[in-house]
């Protein structure tokens, strides 16, 4: 399967309560009753490649998008999500996805490929969610040449970190068990989230915290403080790796929670940002 914009992939399923209940357990919440909260669709309508179709890093060799060359490493860079209405339980839904752009550039490590995909999720004949994902592919490090010392598990915050005073904040303890469970809920086999030898070969000091988890928590900050994302565009960027067991800090943006949010790691480094904007396609939003 190529990255030709004319190629389209499609997945359909009934939106059952099970995946939402498992995601709620990860987040220490009660499961939702009738509808999926905003951004919780990440546990549904997933591609399910066979094990024999996975590359050595755990990503599918084919699909949306197809890696531009054998052995290139995949980095999740960000995306945009327009929620027109929430998905309802016990009703079928269909996710249609295609590659919308592929741009080749050259960086310090060599050739880089930036790929954007767009997915439409429809239920009961209504467009519910439009999601774009930005993915970066970079060359693999030379074989048998680790780019960093052997990683060591990192401690949780020692309470000395100074965080800015914002109007809203969430703290989430992240450890190996949580990373494993989030990978399971999202059917993500990428080894950077569970294989320390692999992350060393990719140049990181410890297991990586999922970008979609950071995005989800920035959405949760808004939702839990009375700012639903229905009828809004949630745009997010991953700007620095978050690695190792720690407390993830999710804070309102410095301009206020109605504008967006940010994620900081145990050192206070900003690893992700999000903005909440009016959706450009609000017709029919409930």
PDB file of C-alpha atoms in Angstrom:
ATOM      1  CA  UNK A   1       0.000   0.000   0.000  1.00  0.00           C
ATOM      2  CA  UNK A   2       1.467   3.352  -1.001  1.00  0.00           C
ATOM      3  CA  UNK A   3       1.170   6.895   0.298  1.00  0.00           C
ATOM      4  CA  UNK A   4      -0.693   7.978  -2.831  1.00  0.00           C
ATOM      5  CA  UNK A   5      -3.431  10.434  -1.762  1.00  0.00           C
ATOM      6  CA  UNK A   6      -5.887   8.447  -3.872  1.00  0.00           C
ATOM      7  CA  UNK A   7      -5.444   5.393  -1.614  1.00  0.00           C
ATOM      8  CA  UNK A   8      -8.049   5.139   1.133  1.00  0.00           C
ATOM      9  CA  UNK A   9      -8.190   2.814   4.130  1.00  0.00           C
ATOM     10  CA  UNK A  10     -11.335   2.050   6.070  1.00  0.00           C
ATOM     11  CA  UNK A  11     -12.153   0.389   9.407  1.00  0.00           C
ATOM     12  CA  UNK A  12     -15.659  -0.166  10.823  1.00  0.00           C
ATOM     13  CA  UNK A  13     -16.810  -1.464  14.202  1.00  0.00           C
ATOM     14  CA  UNK A  14     -19.519  -1.096  16.811  1.00  0.00           C
ATOM     15  CA  UNK A  15     -18.507   1.376  19.507  1.00  0.00           C
ATOM     16  CA  UNK A  16     -18.697  -0.876  22.563  1.00  0.00           C
ATOM     17  CA  UNK A  17     -18.080   0.209  26.189  1.00  0.00           C
ATOM     18  CA  UNK A  18     -15.085  -2.110  26.707  1.00  0.00           C
ATOM     19  CA  UNK A  19     -12.191  -0.006  25.339  1.00  0.00           C
ATOM     20  CA  UNK A  20     -13.571   3.109  27.053  1.00  0.00           C
ATOM     21  CA  UNK A  21     -13.757   1.249  30.372  1.00  0.00           C
ATOM     22  CA  UNK A  22     -10.133   0.149  29.993  1.00  0.00           C
ATOM     23  CA  UNK A  23      -9.007   3.678  29.144  1.00  0.00           C
ATOM     24  CA  UNK A  24     -10.979   5.006  32.117  1.00  0.00           C
ATOM     25  CA  UNK A  25      -9.154   2.497  34.347  1.00  0.00           C
ATOM     26  CA  UNK A  26      -5.793   3.809  33.110  1.00  0.00           C
ATOM     27  CA  UNK A  27      -6.907   7.350  33.937  1.00  0.00           C
ATOM     28  CA  UNK A  28      -8.387   6.370  37.346  1.00  0.00           C
ATOM     29  CA  UNK A  29     -11.866   7.457  36.257  1.00  0.00           C
ATOM     30  CA  UNK A  30     -15.315   5.895  36.212  1.00  0.00           C
ATOM     31  CA  UNK A  31     -16.214   4.615  32.732  1.00  0.00           C
ATOM     32  CA  UNK A  32     -18.529   6.786  30.606  1.00  0.00           C
ATOM     33  CA  UNK A  33     -22.177   5.722  30.289  1.00  0.00           C
ATOM     34  CA  UNK A  34     -23.536   6.570  26.827  1.00  0.00           C
ATOM     35  CA  UNK A  35     -20.970   8.539  24.836  1.00  0.00           C
ATOM     36  CA  UNK A  36     -17.222   8.697  24.400  1.00  0.00           C
ATOM     37  CA  UNK A  37     -15.559  11.761  25.905  1.00  0.00           C
ATOM     38  CA  UNK A  38     -13.652  13.911  23.465  1.00  0.00           C
ATOM     39  CA  UNK A  39     -10.393  12.354  22.176  1.00  0.00           C
ATOM     40  CA  UNK A  40     -11.231   8.915  23.624  1.00  0.00           C
ATOM     41  CA  UNK A  41     -11.759   7.592  20.096  1.00  0.00           C
ATOM     42  CA  UNK A  42      -8.026   6.755  20.100  1.00  0.00           C
ATOM     43  CA  UNK A  43      -8.985   3.341  21.511  1.00  0.00           C
ATOM     44  CA  UNK A  44     -11.365   2.552  18.624  1.00  0.00           C
ATOM     45  CA  UNK A  45     -11.406   1.902  14.883  1.00  0.00           C
ATOM     46  CA  UNK A  46      -7.779   0.786  14.918  1.00  0.00           C
ATOM     47  CA  UNK A  47      -5.918  -1.012  12.174  1.00  0.00           C
ATOM     48  CA  UNK A  48      -4.970  -4.547  13.229  1.00  0.00           C
ATOM     49  CA  UNK A  49      -1.976  -5.741  11.185  1.00  0.00           C
ATOM     50  CA  UNK A  50      -0.781  -9.309  11.556  1.00  0.00           C
ATOM     51  CA  UNK A  51       2.368  -9.885  13.595  1.00  0.00           C
ATOM     52  CA  UNK A  52       4.128 -11.019  10.422  1.00  0.00           C
ATOM     53  CA  UNK A  53       3.415  -7.582   8.899  1.00  0.00           C
ATOM     54  CA  UNK A  54       5.253  -5.643  11.629  1.00  0.00           C
ATOM     55  CA  UNK A  55       8.710  -4.170  11.137  1.00  0.00           C
ATOM     56  CA  UNK A  56      11.515  -4.680  13.668  1.00  0.00           C
ATOM     57  CA  UNK A  57      10.505  -1.540  15.587  1.00  0.00           C
ATOM     58  CA  UNK A  58       6.908  -2.768  15.983  1.00  0.00           C
ATOM     59  CA  UNK A  59       5.234  -0.561  13.377  1.00  0.00           C
ATOM     60  CA  UNK A  60       3.376  -2.032  10.386  1.00  0.00           C
ATOM     61  CA  UNK A  61       5.360  -2.209   7.150  1.00  0.00           C
ATOM     62  CA  UNK A  62       2.187  -1.237   5.263  1.00  0.00           C
ATOM     63  CA  UNK A  63      -0.864   0.862   6.084  1.00  0.00           C
ATOM     64  CA  UNK A  64      -1.502   4.557   6.589  1.00  0.00           C
ATOM     65  CA  UNK A  65       1.091   5.827   6.262  1.00  0.00           C
ATOM     66  CA  UNK A  66       3.475   3.330   4.725  1.00  0.00           C
ATOM     67  CA  UNK A  67       7.093   4.008   5.824  1.00  0.00           C
ATOM     68  CA  UNK A  68       8.869   5.805   2.960  1.00  0.00           C
ATOM     69  CA  UNK A  69      11.882   3.455   3.130  1.00  0.00           C
ATOM     70  CA  UNK A  70      12.940   0.266   4.919  1.00  0.00           C
ATOM     71  CA  UNK A  71      14.285   0.837   8.427  1.00  0.00           C
ATOM     72  CA  UNK A  72      13.290   4.487   8.880  1.00  0.00           C
ATOM     73  CA  UNK A  73      12.290   5.469  12.412  1.00  0.00           C
ATOM     74  CA  UNK A  74       8.834   6.915  13.011  1.00  0.00           C
ATOM     75  CA  UNK A  75       8.186   9.945  15.227  1.00  0.00           C
ATOM     76  CA  UNK A  76       4.716  11.208  16.098  1.00  0.00           C
ATOM     77  CA  UNK A  77       4.893  15.002  15.694  1.00  0.00           C
ATOM     78  CA  UNK A  78       1.377  16.280  16.385  1.00  0.00           C
ATOM     79  CA  UNK A  79      -2.016  16.741  14.827  1.00  0.00           C
ATOM     80  CA  UNK A  80      -5.419  18.381  14.755  1.00  0.00           C
ATOM     81  CA  UNK A  81      -8.774  16.979  15.894  1.00  0.00           C
ATOM     82  CA  UNK A  82     -12.163  18.516  15.090  1.00  0.00           C
ATOM     83  CA  UNK A  83     -14.900  16.979  17.255  1.00  0.00           C
ATOM     84  CA  UNK A  84     -18.338  17.639  15.747  1.00  0.00           C
ATOM     85  CA  UNK A  85     -20.210  15.309  18.076  1.00  0.00           C
ATOM     86  CA  UNK A  86     -19.333  12.525  20.499  1.00  0.00           C
ATOM     87  CA  UNK A  87     -19.443   8.887  19.431  1.00  0.00           C
ATOM     88  CA  UNK A  88     -22.293   6.888  20.995  1.00  0.00           C
ATOM     89  CA  UNK A  89     -22.073   3.389  22.430  1.00  0.00           C
ATOM     90  CA  UNK A  90     -23.759   0.398  20.776  1.00  0.00           C
ATOM     91  CA  UNK A  91     -23.786   2.057  17.349  1.00  0.00           C
ATOM     92  CA  UNK A  92     -21.511   1.196  14.383  1.00  0.00           C
ATOM     93  CA  UNK A  93     -18.976   3.749  13.187  1.00  0.00           C
ATOM     94  CA  UNK A  94     -16.561   3.925  10.261  1.00  0.00           C
ATOM     95  CA  UNK A  95     -13.129   5.522  10.078  1.00  0.00           C
ATOM     96  CA  UNK A  96     -11.839   6.432   6.617  1.00  0.00           C
ATOM     97  CA  UNK A  97      -8.195   7.522   6.355  1.00  0.00           C
ATOM     98  CA  UNK A  98      -5.880   8.685   3.610  1.00  0.00           C
ATOM     99  CA  UNK A  99      -2.480  10.327   3.248  1.00  0.00           C
ATOM    100  CA  UNK A 100      -2.914  14.006   2.357  1.00  0.00           C
ATOM    101  CA  UNK A 101       0.704  15.091   2.015  1.00  0.00           C
ATOM    102  CA  UNK A 102       4.270  13.788   1.970  1.00  0.00           C
ATOM    103  CA  UNK A 103       7.203  16.198   2.039  1.00  0.00           C
ATOM    104  CA  UNK A 104      10.894  15.303   1.784  1.00  0.00           C
ATOM    105  CA  UNK A 105      13.474  17.414   3.626  1.00  0.00           C
ATOM    106  CA  UNK A 106      17.071  17.094   4.781  1.00  0.00           C
ATOM    107  CA  UNK A 107      18.076  17.379   8.431  1.00  0.00           C
ATOM    108  CA  UNK A 108      21.269  16.914  10.445  1.00  0.00           C
ATOM    109  CA  UNK A 109      20.702  13.144  10.566  1.00  0.00           C
ATOM    110  CA  UNK A 110      20.000  12.872   6.849  1.00  0.00           C
ATOM    111  CA  UNK A 111      16.797  12.646   4.796  1.00  0.00           C
ATOM    112  CA  UNK A 112      13.527  13.337   6.605  1.00  0.00           C
ATOM    113  CA  UNK A 113       9.998  12.584   5.436  1.00  0.00           C
ATOM    114  CA  UNK A 114       6.994  14.442   6.847  1.00  0.00           C
ATOM    115  CA  UNK A 115       3.672  12.669   6.269  1.00  0.00           C
ATOM    116  CA  UNK A 116       0.186  13.937   7.130  1.00  0.00           C
ATOM    117  CA  UNK A 117      -2.872  11.687   7.266  1.00  0.00           C
ATOM    118  CA  UNK A 118      -6.529  12.674   7.571  1.00  0.00           C
ATOM    119  CA  UNK A 119      -9.256  10.468   9.025  1.00  0.00           C
ATOM    120  CA  UNK A 120     -13.032  10.971   8.990  1.00  0.00           C
ATOM    121  CA  UNK A 121     -15.146   9.126  11.550  1.00  0.00           C
ATOM    122  CA  UNK A 122     -18.831   8.783  10.715  1.00  0.00           C
ATOM    123  CA  UNK A 123     -21.636   7.329  12.856  1.00  0.00           C
ATOM    124  CA  UNK A 124     -25.341   7.123  11.957  1.00  0.00           C
ATOM    125  CA  UNK A 125     -24.613   9.053   8.771  1.00  0.00           C
ATOM    126  CA  UNK A 126     -23.138  12.018  10.659  1.00  0.00           C
ATOM    127  CA  UNK A 127     -19.552  13.231  10.540  1.00  0.00           C
ATOM    128  CA  UNK A 128     -18.374  13.037  14.147  1.00  0.00           C
ATOM    129  CA  UNK A 129     -14.597  13.516  14.094  1.00  0.00           C
ATOM    130  CA  UNK A 130     -11.984  14.728  11.632  1.00  0.00           C
ATOM    131  CA  UNK A 131      -8.420  13.957  12.686  1.00  0.00           C
ATOM    132  CA  UNK A 132      -5.117  14.854  11.057  1.00  0.00           C
ATOM    133  CA  UNK A 133      -1.831  13.350  12.233  1.00  0.00           C
ATOM    134  CA  UNK A 134       1.658  14.612  11.416  1.00  0.00           C
ATOM    135  CA  UNK A 135       4.322  11.902  11.351  1.00  0.00           C
ATOM    136  CA  UNK A 136       8.071  12.286  10.871  1.00  0.00           C
ATOM    137  CA  UNK A 137      10.307   9.547   9.476  1.00  0.00           C
ATOM    138  CA  UNK A 138      14.068   9.741  10.008  1.00  0.00           C
ATOM    139  CA  UNK A 139      16.946   7.357   9.225  1.00  0.00           C
ATOM    140  CA  UNK A 140      17.820   4.669  11.742  1.00  0.00           C
ATOM    141  CA  UNK A 141      21.110   5.067  13.661  1.00  0.00           C
ATOM    142  CA  UNK A 142      24.011   2.987  12.287  1.00  0.00           C
ATOM    143  CA  UNK A 143      23.754  -0.660  13.264  1.00  0.00           C
ATOM    144  CA  UNK A 144      25.605  -1.671  16.449  1.00  0.00           C
ATOM    145  CA  UNK A 145      26.326   1.971  17.252  1.00  0.00           C
ATOM    146  CA  UNK A 146      24.218   3.116  20.217  1.00  0.00           C
ATOM    147  CA  UNK A 147      23.823   6.872  20.255  1.00  0.00           C
ATOM    148  CA  UNK A 148      23.595   7.211  24.041  1.00  0.00           C
ATOM    149  CA  UNK A 149      24.775   5.390  27.166  1.00  0.00           C
ATOM    150  CA  UNK A 150      22.732   2.450  28.365  1.00  0.00           C
ATOM    151  CA  UNK A 151      19.517   3.949  29.810  1.00  0.00           C
ATOM    152  CA  UNK A 152      18.802   3.773  33.492  1.00  0.00           C
ATOM    153  CA  UNK A 153      15.312   4.030  35.004  1.00  0.00           C
ATOM    154  CA  UNK A 154      14.683   7.607  36.055  1.00  0.00           C
ATOM    155  CA  UNK A 155      13.202   8.605  39.420  1.00  0.00           C
ATOM    156  CA  UNK A 156       9.922  10.366  39.934  1.00  0.00           C
ATOM    157  CA  UNK A 157       9.920  14.069  40.737  1.00  0.00           C
ATOM    158  CA  UNK A 158      11.628  14.938  43.993  1.00  0.00           C
ATOM    159  CA  UNK A 159       9.254  17.816  44.727  1.00  0.00           C
ATOM    160  CA  UNK A 160      11.925  20.414  43.917  1.00  0.00           C
ATOM    161  CA  UNK A 161      10.595  21.230  40.455  1.00  0.00           C
ATOM    162  CA  UNK A 162       9.142  24.721  40.145  1.00  0.00           C
ATOM    163  CA  UNK A 163       6.079  24.918  37.904  1.00  0.00           C
ATOM    164  CA  UNK A 164       4.341  28.122  36.852  1.00  0.00           C
ATOM    165  CA  UNK A 165       1.117  29.024  38.649  1.00  0.00           C
ATOM    166  CA  UNK A 166      -1.727  28.407  36.182  1.00  0.00           C
ATOM    167  CA  UNK A 167      -5.508  28.380  36.514  1.00  0.00           C
ATOM    168  CA  UNK A 168      -5.770  24.612  35.982  1.00  0.00           C
ATOM    169  CA  UNK A 169      -3.425  21.661  36.413  1.00  0.00           C
ATOM    170  CA  UNK A 170      -3.412  17.859  36.371  1.00  0.00           C
ATOM    171  CA  UNK A 171      -0.628  15.571  37.574  1.00  0.00           C
ATOM    172  CA  UNK A 172      -0.342  12.001  36.325  1.00  0.00           C
ATOM    173  CA  UNK A 173       2.086   9.353  37.586  1.00  0.00           C
ATOM    174  CA  UNK A 174       3.643   7.566  34.616  1.00  0.00           C
ATOM    175  CA  UNK A 175       5.463   4.260  34.989  1.00  0.00           C
ATOM    176  CA  UNK A 176       6.179   1.126  32.965  1.00  0.00           C
ATOM    177  CA  UNK A 177       2.809  -0.425  33.800  1.00  0.00           C
ATOM    178  CA  UNK A 178       0.891   2.622  32.578  1.00  0.00           C
ATOM    179  CA  UNK A 179       2.903   2.759  29.336  1.00  0.00           C
ATOM    180  CA  UNK A 180       2.184  -0.927  28.755  1.00  0.00           C
ATOM    181  CA  UNK A 181      -1.538  -0.542  29.395  1.00  0.00           C
ATOM    182  CA  UNK A 182      -1.830   2.521  27.154  1.00  0.00           C
ATOM    183  CA  UNK A 183      -0.011   0.678  24.368  1.00  0.00           C
ATOM    184  CA  UNK A 184      -2.460  -2.209  24.814  1.00  0.00           C
ATOM    185  CA  UNK A 185      -5.566   0.012  24.663  1.00  0.00           C
ATOM    186  CA  UNK A 186      -4.309   1.732  21.493  1.00  0.00           C
ATOM    187  CA  UNK A 187      -2.888  -1.494  19.951  1.00  0.00           C
ATOM    188  CA  UNK A 188       0.519   0.166  19.668  1.00  0.00           C
ATOM    189  CA  UNK A 189       3.466  -2.229  19.341  1.00  0.00           C
ATOM    190  CA  UNK A 190       6.164   0.455  18.941  1.00  0.00           C
ATOM    191  CA  UNK A 191       9.128  -0.774  20.970  1.00  0.00           C
ATOM    192  CA  UNK A 192      10.178   2.682  22.181  1.00  0.00           C
ATOM    193  CA  UNK A 193       7.460   2.363  24.850  1.00  0.00           C
ATOM    194  CA  UNK A 194       8.550  -0.968  26.391  1.00  0.00           C
ATOM    195  CA  UNK A 195      12.010  -2.084  25.188  1.00  0.00           C
ATOM    196  CA  UNK A 196      14.927  -0.271  26.864  1.00  0.00           C
ATOM    197  CA  UNK A 197      17.535  -1.859  24.610  1.00  0.00           C
ATOM    198  CA  UNK A 198      15.620  -0.583  21.614  1.00  0.00           C
ATOM    199  CA  UNK A 199      15.326   2.983  22.934  1.00  0.00           C
ATOM    200  CA  UNK A 200      19.079   3.020  23.500  1.00  0.00           C
ATOM    201  CA  UNK A 201      19.615   2.099  19.839  1.00  0.00           C
ATOM    202  CA  UNK A 202      17.280   4.953  18.865  1.00  0.00           C
ATOM    203  CA  UNK A 203      19.229   7.420  21.002  1.00  0.00           C
ATOM    204  CA  UNK A 204      16.937   7.941  24.007  1.00  0.00           C
ATOM    205  CA  UNK A 205      17.825   7.590  27.674  1.00  0.00           C
ATOM    206  CA  UNK A 206      14.693   5.656  28.699  1.00  0.00           C
ATOM    207  CA  UNK A 207      11.251   4.497  27.595  1.00  0.00           C
ATOM    208  CA  UNK A 208       9.230   7.163  25.790  1.00  0.00           C
ATOM    209  CA  UNK A 209       5.885   8.414  27.042  1.00  0.00           C
ATOM    210  CA  UNK A 210       3.331   8.221  24.214  1.00  0.00           C
ATOM    211  CA  UNK A 211       2.583  11.408  22.321  1.00  0.00           C
ATOM    212  CA  UNK A 212      -1.136  10.520  22.049  1.00  0.00           C
ATOM    213  CA  UNK A 213      -1.270  10.077  25.837  1.00  0.00           C
ATOM    214  CA  UNK A 214       0.093  13.595  26.310  1.00  0.00           C
ATOM    215  CA  UNK A 215      -2.429  14.910  23.784  1.00  0.00           C
ATOM    216  CA  UNK A 216      -5.264  13.075  25.528  1.00  0.00           C
ATOM    217  CA  UNK A 217      -4.336  14.562  28.893  1.00  0.00           C
ATOM    218  CA  UNK A 218      -4.277  18.103  27.481  1.00  0.00           C
ATOM    219  CA  UNK A 219      -7.801  17.447  26.243  1.00  0.00           C
ATOM    220  CA  UNK A 220      -8.753  16.001  29.626  1.00  0.00           C
ATOM    221  CA  UNK A 221      -7.559  19.160  31.369  1.00  0.00           C
ATOM    222  CA  UNK A 222     -10.051  21.195  29.357  1.00  0.00           C
ATOM    223  CA  UNK A 223     -12.888  18.663  29.659  1.00  0.00           C
ATOM    224  CA  UNK A 224     -12.542  18.210  33.416  1.00  0.00           C
ATOM    225  CA  UNK A 225     -12.582  21.963  33.965  1.00  0.00           C
ATOM    226  CA  UNK A 226     -15.803  22.551  32.048  1.00  0.00           C
ATOM    227  CA  UNK A 227     -14.435  23.351  28.587  1.00  0.00           C
ATOM    228  CA  UNK A 228     -15.779  20.657  26.228  1.00  0.00           C
ATOM    229  CA  UNK A 229     -14.021  20.251  22.893  1.00  0.00           C
ATOM    230  CA  UNK A 230     -17.156  19.563  20.853  1.00  0.00           C
ATOM    231  CA  UNK A 231     -17.301  22.199  18.114  1.00  0.00           C
ATOM    232  CA  UNK A 232     -13.636  23.081  18.610  1.00  0.00           C
ATOM    233  CA  UNK A 233     -10.346  22.255  16.917  1.00  0.00           C
ATOM    234  CA  UNK A 234      -7.792  20.665  19.241  1.00  0.00           C
ATOM    235  CA  UNK A 235      -4.337  21.273  17.737  1.00  0.00           C
ATOM    236  CA  UNK A 236      -1.270  19.823  19.424  1.00  0.00           C
ATOM    237  CA  UNK A 237       2.491  19.608  18.908  1.00  0.00           C
ATOM    238  CA  UNK A 238       5.061  17.311  20.466  1.00  0.00           C
ATOM    239  CA  UNK A 239       8.175  19.402  20.934  1.00  0.00           C
ATOM    240  CA  UNK A 240      10.496  17.330  23.179  1.00  0.00           C
ATOM    241  CA  UNK A 241      10.705  13.656  24.193  1.00  0.00           C
ATOM    242  CA  UNK A 242       9.336  12.689  27.596  1.00  0.00           C
ATOM    243  CA  UNK A 243      11.249   9.682  28.875  1.00  0.00           C
ATOM    244  CA  UNK A 244      11.217   7.503  31.968  1.00  0.00           C
ATOM    245  CA  UNK A 245       8.994   6.968  34.986  1.00  0.00           C
ATOM    246  CA  UNK A 246       7.896  10.304  36.415  1.00  0.00           C
ATOM    247  CA  UNK A 247       4.996  12.610  37.143  1.00  0.00           C
ATOM    248  CA  UNK A 248       3.553  14.215  34.023  1.00  0.00           C
ATOM    249  CA  UNK A 249       2.324  17.765  34.651  1.00  0.00           C
ATOM    250  CA  UNK A 250      -0.512  19.107  32.500  1.00  0.00           C
ATOM    251  CA  UNK A 251      -1.092  22.850  32.857  1.00  0.00           C
ATOM    252  CA  UNK A 252      -3.297  25.496  31.306  1.00  0.00           C
ATOM    253  CA  UNK A 253      -1.529  27.688  28.762  1.00  0.00           C
ATOM    254  CA  UNK A 254      -0.027  30.928  30.030  1.00  0.00           C
ATOM    255  CA  UNK A 255      -2.850  32.755  28.219  1.00  0.00           C
ATOM    256  CA  UNK A 256      -5.525  30.701  30.003  1.00  0.00           C
ATOM    257  CA  UNK A 257      -7.250  27.331  29.760  1.00  0.00           C
ATOM    258  CA  UNK A 258      -9.730  28.527  27.133  1.00  0.00           C
ATOM    259  CA  UNK A 259      -6.735  29.049  24.819  1.00  0.00           C
ATOM    260  CA  UNK A 260      -4.869  25.787  25.367  1.00  0.00           C
ATOM    261  CA  UNK A 261      -2.585  23.675  27.536  1.00  0.00           C
ATOM    262  CA  UNK A 262       0.943  22.344  27.860  1.00  0.00           C
ATOM    263  CA  UNK A 263       2.690  19.263  29.255  1.00  0.00           C
ATOM    264  CA  UNK A 264       5.853  19.427  31.363  1.00  0.00           C
ATOM    265  CA  UNK A 265       8.115  16.585  32.435  1.00  0.00           C
ATOM    266  CA  UNK A 266       9.852  15.955  35.758  1.00  0.00           C
ATOM    267  CA  UNK A 267      12.491  18.576  34.922  1.00  0.00           C
ATOM    268  CA  UNK A 268       9.922  21.235  34.019  1.00  0.00           C
ATOM    269  CA  UNK A 269      10.655  20.956  30.291  1.00  0.00           C
ATOM    270  CA  UNK A 270       7.674  21.582  28.006  1.00  0.00           C
ATOM    271  CA  UNK A 271       7.190  18.414  25.950  1.00  0.00           C
ATOM    272  CA  UNK A 272       3.845  19.147  24.266  1.00  0.00           C
ATOM    273  CA  UNK A 273       1.476  22.052  23.676  1.00  0.00           C
ATOM    274  CA  UNK A 274      -2.138  22.340  22.540  1.00  0.00           C
ATOM    275  CA  UNK A 275      -4.544  25.043  21.455  1.00  0.00           C
ATOM    276  CA  UNK A 276      -8.357  24.982  21.489  1.00  0.00           C
ATOM    277  CA  UNK A 277      -9.810  26.919  18.577  1.00  0.00           C
ATOM    278  CA  UNK A 278     -13.254  27.158  16.963  1.00  0.00           C
ATOM    279  CA  UNK A 279     -13.681  24.342  14.455  1.00  0.00           C
ATOM    280  CA  UNK A 280     -13.662  25.567  10.839  1.00  0.00           C
ATOM    281  CA  UNK A 281     -16.555  23.172  10.106  1.00  0.00           C
ATOM    282  CA  UNK A 282     -19.217  23.708  12.746  1.00  0.00           C
ATOM    283  CA  UNK A 283     -22.254  23.028  10.606  1.00  0.00           C
ATOM    284  CA  UNK A 284     -24.378  20.401  12.239  1.00  0.00           C
ATOM    285  CA  UNK A 285     -22.483  20.375  15.533  1.00  0.00           C
ATOM    286  CA  UNK A 286     -24.678  19.279  18.384  1.00  0.00           C
TER     287      UNK A 286
END
